[in-house]
PDB file of C-alpha atoms in Angstrom:
ATOM      1  CA  MET Q   1       7.117  19.467   4.102  1.00  0.00           C
ATOM      2  CA  PRO Q   2       8.256  17.268   1.177  1.00  0.00           C
ATOM      3  CA  ILE Q   3       6.708  13.848   0.783  1.00  0.00           C
ATOM      4  CA  ALA Q   4       8.899  10.963   1.995  1.00  0.00           C
ATOM      5  CA  THR Q   5      10.179   8.308  -0.390  1.00  0.00           C
ATOM      6  CA  PHE Q   6      10.185   4.672   0.719  1.00  0.00           C
ATOM      7  CA  THR Q   7      13.548   3.141  -0.216  1.00  0.00           C
ATOM      8  CA  PRO Q   8      14.080   0.091   1.990  1.00  0.00           C
ATOM      9  CA  SER Q   9      17.636  -1.195   2.355  1.00  0.00           C
ATOM     10  CA  LEU Q  10      16.361  -4.682   1.472  1.00  0.00           C
ATOM     11  CA  ALA Q  11      14.109  -5.118  -1.569  1.00  0.00           C
ATOM     12  CA  PRO Q  12      10.806  -6.933  -0.977  1.00  0.00           C
ATOM     13  CA  SER Q  13      10.773 -10.651  -1.699  1.00  0.00           C
ATOM     14  CA  PRO Q  14       9.407 -11.752  -5.091  1.00  0.00           C
ATOM     15  CA  GLY Q  15       5.702 -12.468  -5.307  1.00  0.00           C
ATOM     16  CA  ALA Q  16       3.984  -9.261  -4.158  1.00  0.00           C
ATOM     17  CA  LEU Q  17       0.197  -9.534  -4.083  1.00  0.00           C
ATOM     18  CA  HIS Q  18      -1.478  -6.935  -6.325  1.00  0.00           C
ATOM     19  CA  ALA Q  19      -5.191  -6.198  -5.848  1.00  0.00           C
ATOM     20  CA  GLN Q  20      -7.693  -3.394  -6.399  1.00  0.00           C
ATOM     21  CA  GLU Q  21     -10.291  -1.804  -4.154  1.00  0.00           C
ATOM     22  CA  LEU Q  22     -13.330  -0.493  -6.013  1.00  0.00           C
ATOM     23  CA  ASN Q  23     -15.522   2.291  -4.694  1.00  0.00           C
ATOM     24  CA  ILE Q  24     -18.867   1.839  -6.460  1.00  0.00           C
ATOM     25  CA  LEU Q  25     -22.239   3.447  -5.764  1.00  0.00           C
ATOM     26  CA  GLU Q  26     -25.078   1.017  -6.423  1.00  0.00           C
ATOM     27  CA  ALA Q  27     -28.833   1.305  -6.100  1.00  0.00           C
ATOM     28  CA  ASP Q  28     -31.143  -1.746  -6.208  1.00  0.00           C
ATOM     29  CA  PHE Q  29     -34.622  -1.007  -7.514  1.00  0.00           C
ATOM     30  CA  GLY Q  30     -36.227  -4.421  -7.091  1.00  0.00           C
ATOM     31  CA  ASP Q  31     -37.149  -7.121  -9.617  1.00  0.00           C
ATOM     32  CA  GLY Q  32     -33.425  -7.525 -10.326  1.00  0.00           C
ATOM     33  CA  TYR Q  33     -32.875  -4.006 -11.638  1.00  0.00           C
ATOM     34  CA  SER Q  34     -29.945  -1.996 -10.334  1.00  0.00           C
ATOM     35  CA  LEU Q  35     -27.842   0.981 -11.293  1.00  0.00           C
ATOM     36  CA  ALA Q  36     -24.112   1.266 -10.596  1.00  0.00           C
ATOM     37  CA  ALA Q  37     -21.659   4.128 -11.026  1.00  0.00           C
ATOM     38  CA  PRO Q  38     -18.114   4.924  -9.914  1.00  0.00           C
ATOM     39  CA  ALA Q  39     -17.870   6.901  -6.666  1.00  0.00           C
ATOM     40  CA  GLY Q  40     -15.567   9.715  -7.761  1.00  0.00           C
ATOM     41  CA  LEU Q  41     -12.794  10.064 -10.293  1.00  0.00           C
ATOM     42  CA  ASN Q  42     -10.377   7.670  -8.573  1.00  0.00           C
ATOM     43  CA  HIS Q  43     -12.744   4.827  -7.785  1.00  0.00           C
ATOM     44  CA  ILE Q  44     -10.114   2.130  -8.462  1.00  0.00           C
ATOM     45  CA  ARG Q  45      -7.364   2.028  -5.836  1.00  0.00           C
ATOM     46  CA  ARG Q  46      -4.307  -0.217  -6.125  1.00  0.00           C
ATOM     47  CA  VAL Q  47      -3.416  -2.321  -3.102  1.00  0.00           C
ATOM     48  CA  ILE Q  48      -0.086  -4.125  -2.849  1.00  0.00           C
ATOM     49  CA  THR Q  49       0.976  -6.533  -0.132  1.00  0.00           C
ATOM     50  CA  LEU Q  50       4.750  -6.696   0.158  1.00  0.00           C
ATOM     51  CA  ARG Q  51       6.706  -9.319   2.069  1.00  0.00           C
ATOM     52  CA  TRP Q  52      10.330  -9.355   3.183  1.00  0.00           C
ATOM     53  CA  ASP Q  53      11.640 -12.842   3.950  1.00  0.00           C
ATOM     54  CA  ALA Q  54      14.733 -13.640   5.996  1.00  0.00           C
ATOM     55  CA  CYS Q  55      15.227 -10.111   7.375  1.00  0.00           C
ATOM     56  CA  THR Q  56      17.749  -9.125   9.970  1.00  0.00           C
ATOM     57  CA  PRO Q  57      16.431  -7.513  13.153  1.00  0.00           C
ATOM     58  CA  ASP Q  58      17.845  -4.196  11.882  1.00  0.00           C
ATOM     59  CA  VAL Q  59      15.779  -4.410   8.678  1.00  0.00           C
ATOM     60  CA  LEU Q  60      12.677  -5.257  10.715  1.00  0.00           C
ATOM     61  CA  ALA Q  61      13.255  -2.157  12.841  1.00  0.00           C
ATOM     62  CA  GLU Q  62      13.905   0.026   9.766  1.00  0.00           C
ATOM     63  CA  LEU Q  63      10.656  -1.056   8.080  1.00  0.00           C
ATOM     64  CA  ASP Q  64       8.616  -0.756  11.276  1.00  0.00           C
ATOM     65  CA  ASP Q  65      10.045   2.705  12.013  1.00  0.00           C
ATOM     66  CA  PHE Q  66       9.252   3.979   8.503  1.00  0.00           C
ATOM     67  CA  PHE Q  67       5.612   2.875   8.570  1.00  0.00           C
ATOM     68  CA  ALA Q  68       5.049   3.860  12.207  1.00  0.00           C
ATOM     69  CA  SER Q  69       6.451   7.342  11.585  1.00  0.00           C
ATOM     70  CA  ARG Q  70       3.821   7.856   8.842  1.00  0.00           C
ATOM     71  CA  GLY Q  71       1.045   6.947  11.280  1.00  0.00           C
ATOM     72  CA  GLY Q  72      -1.055   5.135   8.684  1.00  0.00           C
ATOM     73  CA  TYR Q  73      -2.288   8.363   7.096  1.00  0.00           C
ATOM     74  CA  GLU Q  74       0.747  10.252   5.794  1.00  0.00           C
ATOM     75  CA  PRO Q  75       1.480   9.375   2.152  1.00  0.00           C
ATOM     76  CA  PHE Q  76       4.877   8.403   0.813  1.00  0.00           C
ATOM     77  CA  LEU Q  77       6.307   7.726  -2.626  1.00  0.00           C
ATOM     78  CA  TYR Q  78       7.215   4.190  -3.646  1.00  0.00           C
ATOM     79  CA  GLN Q  79       7.871   2.544  -7.005  1.00  0.00           C
ATOM     80  CA  PRO Q  80       6.985  -1.147  -6.850  1.00  0.00           C
ATOM     81  CA  TYR Q  81       8.712  -3.575  -9.174  1.00  0.00           C
ATOM     82  CA  GLY Q  82       7.217  -3.336 -12.662  1.00  0.00           C
ATOM     83  CA  PHE Q  83       5.806   0.193 -12.237  1.00  0.00           C
ATOM     84  CA  ALA Q  84       7.101   2.923 -14.571  1.00  0.00           C
ATOM     85  CA  THR Q  85       6.901   5.705 -11.982  1.00  0.00           C
ATOM     86  CA  PRO Q  86       6.553   6.077  -8.208  1.00  0.00           C
ATOM     87  CA  LEU Q  87       3.015   6.423  -6.840  1.00  0.00           C
ATOM     88  CA  LYS Q  88       1.714   7.810  -3.552  1.00  0.00           C
ATOM     89  CA  TRP Q  89       0.846   5.178  -0.936  1.00  0.00           C
ATOM     90  CA  THR Q  90      -0.238   4.879   2.674  1.00  0.00           C
ATOM     91  CA  CYS Q  91       0.259   1.882   4.948  1.00  0.00           C
ATOM     92  CA  ARG Q  92      -2.198   1.112   7.748  1.00  0.00           C
ATOM     93  CA  GLU Q  93      -1.332  -2.568   8.168  1.00  0.00           C
ATOM     94  CA  TRP Q  94       2.077  -4.127   8.756  1.00  0.00           C
ATOM     95  CA  SER Q  95       3.351  -7.015  10.807  1.00  0.00           C
ATOM     96  CA  ALA Q  96       6.600  -8.708  11.717  1.00  0.00           C
ATOM     97  CA  MET Q  97       7.547 -12.257  12.646  1.00  0.00           C
ATOM     98  CA  THR Q  98      10.259 -11.757  15.234  1.00  0.00           C
ATOM     99  CA  THR Q  99      11.371 -15.383  15.455  1.00  0.00           C
ATOM    100  CA  ALA Q 100      13.853 -16.723  12.919  1.00  0.00           C
ATOM    101  CA  PRO Q 101      13.491 -16.601  10.011  1.00  0.00           C
ATOM    102  CA  HIS Q 102      12.327 -13.005  10.436  1.00  0.00           C
ATOM    103  CA  THR Q 103       9.623 -11.842   8.022  1.00  0.00           C
ATOM    104  CA  PHE Q 104       7.860  -8.517   7.572  1.00  0.00           C
ATOM    105  CA  THR Q 105       4.616  -7.848   5.693  1.00  0.00           C
ATOM    106  CA  ALA Q 106       3.099  -4.495   4.717  1.00  0.00           C
ATOM    107  CA  LYS Q 107      -0.130  -3.670   2.884  1.00  0.00           C
ATOM    108  CA  LEU Q 108       0.207  -0.486   0.805  1.00  0.00           C
ATOM    109  CA  ARG Q 109      -2.888   1.359  -0.446  1.00  0.00           C
ATOM    110  CA  GLN Q 110      -2.627   3.880  -3.277  1.00  0.00           C
ATOM    111  CA  SER Q 111      -3.217   7.424  -2.057  1.00  0.00           C
ATOM    112  CA  PHE Q 112      -4.912  10.141  -4.074  1.00  0.00           C
ATOM    113  CA  CYS Q 113      -4.158  12.932  -1.609  1.00  0.00           C
ATOM    114  CA  LEU Q 114      -3.167  16.395  -2.802  1.00  0.00           C
ATOM    115  CA  VAL Q 115       0.069  16.507  -0.788  1.00  0.00           C
ATOM    116  CA  SER Q 116       2.987  16.918  -3.160  1.00  0.00           C
TER     117      SER Q 116
END
């Protein structure tokens, strides 16, 4: 099955939050000594929080349906603003404000899965 591409009908609002999750192995030996190393080849994972302000109920439903259909584990392609190429992402956290003005927020985590 081909990997889905996330192309929302409404672009996210400006001001996406970009962060990184680090996966580091660290051993403390006492007296202040420690040793740290990356846990695997892809130990730095990009995390982006996107927000859509002033959505219509139809856009809220479209976004919710896309993320719910992936179940939080199935990767999808998405090219955030400023990125040269699309990357694989998963989304385990999203929320919607259903009172006006409608807003939708989604937290995308970079995926390093082998699905192509």
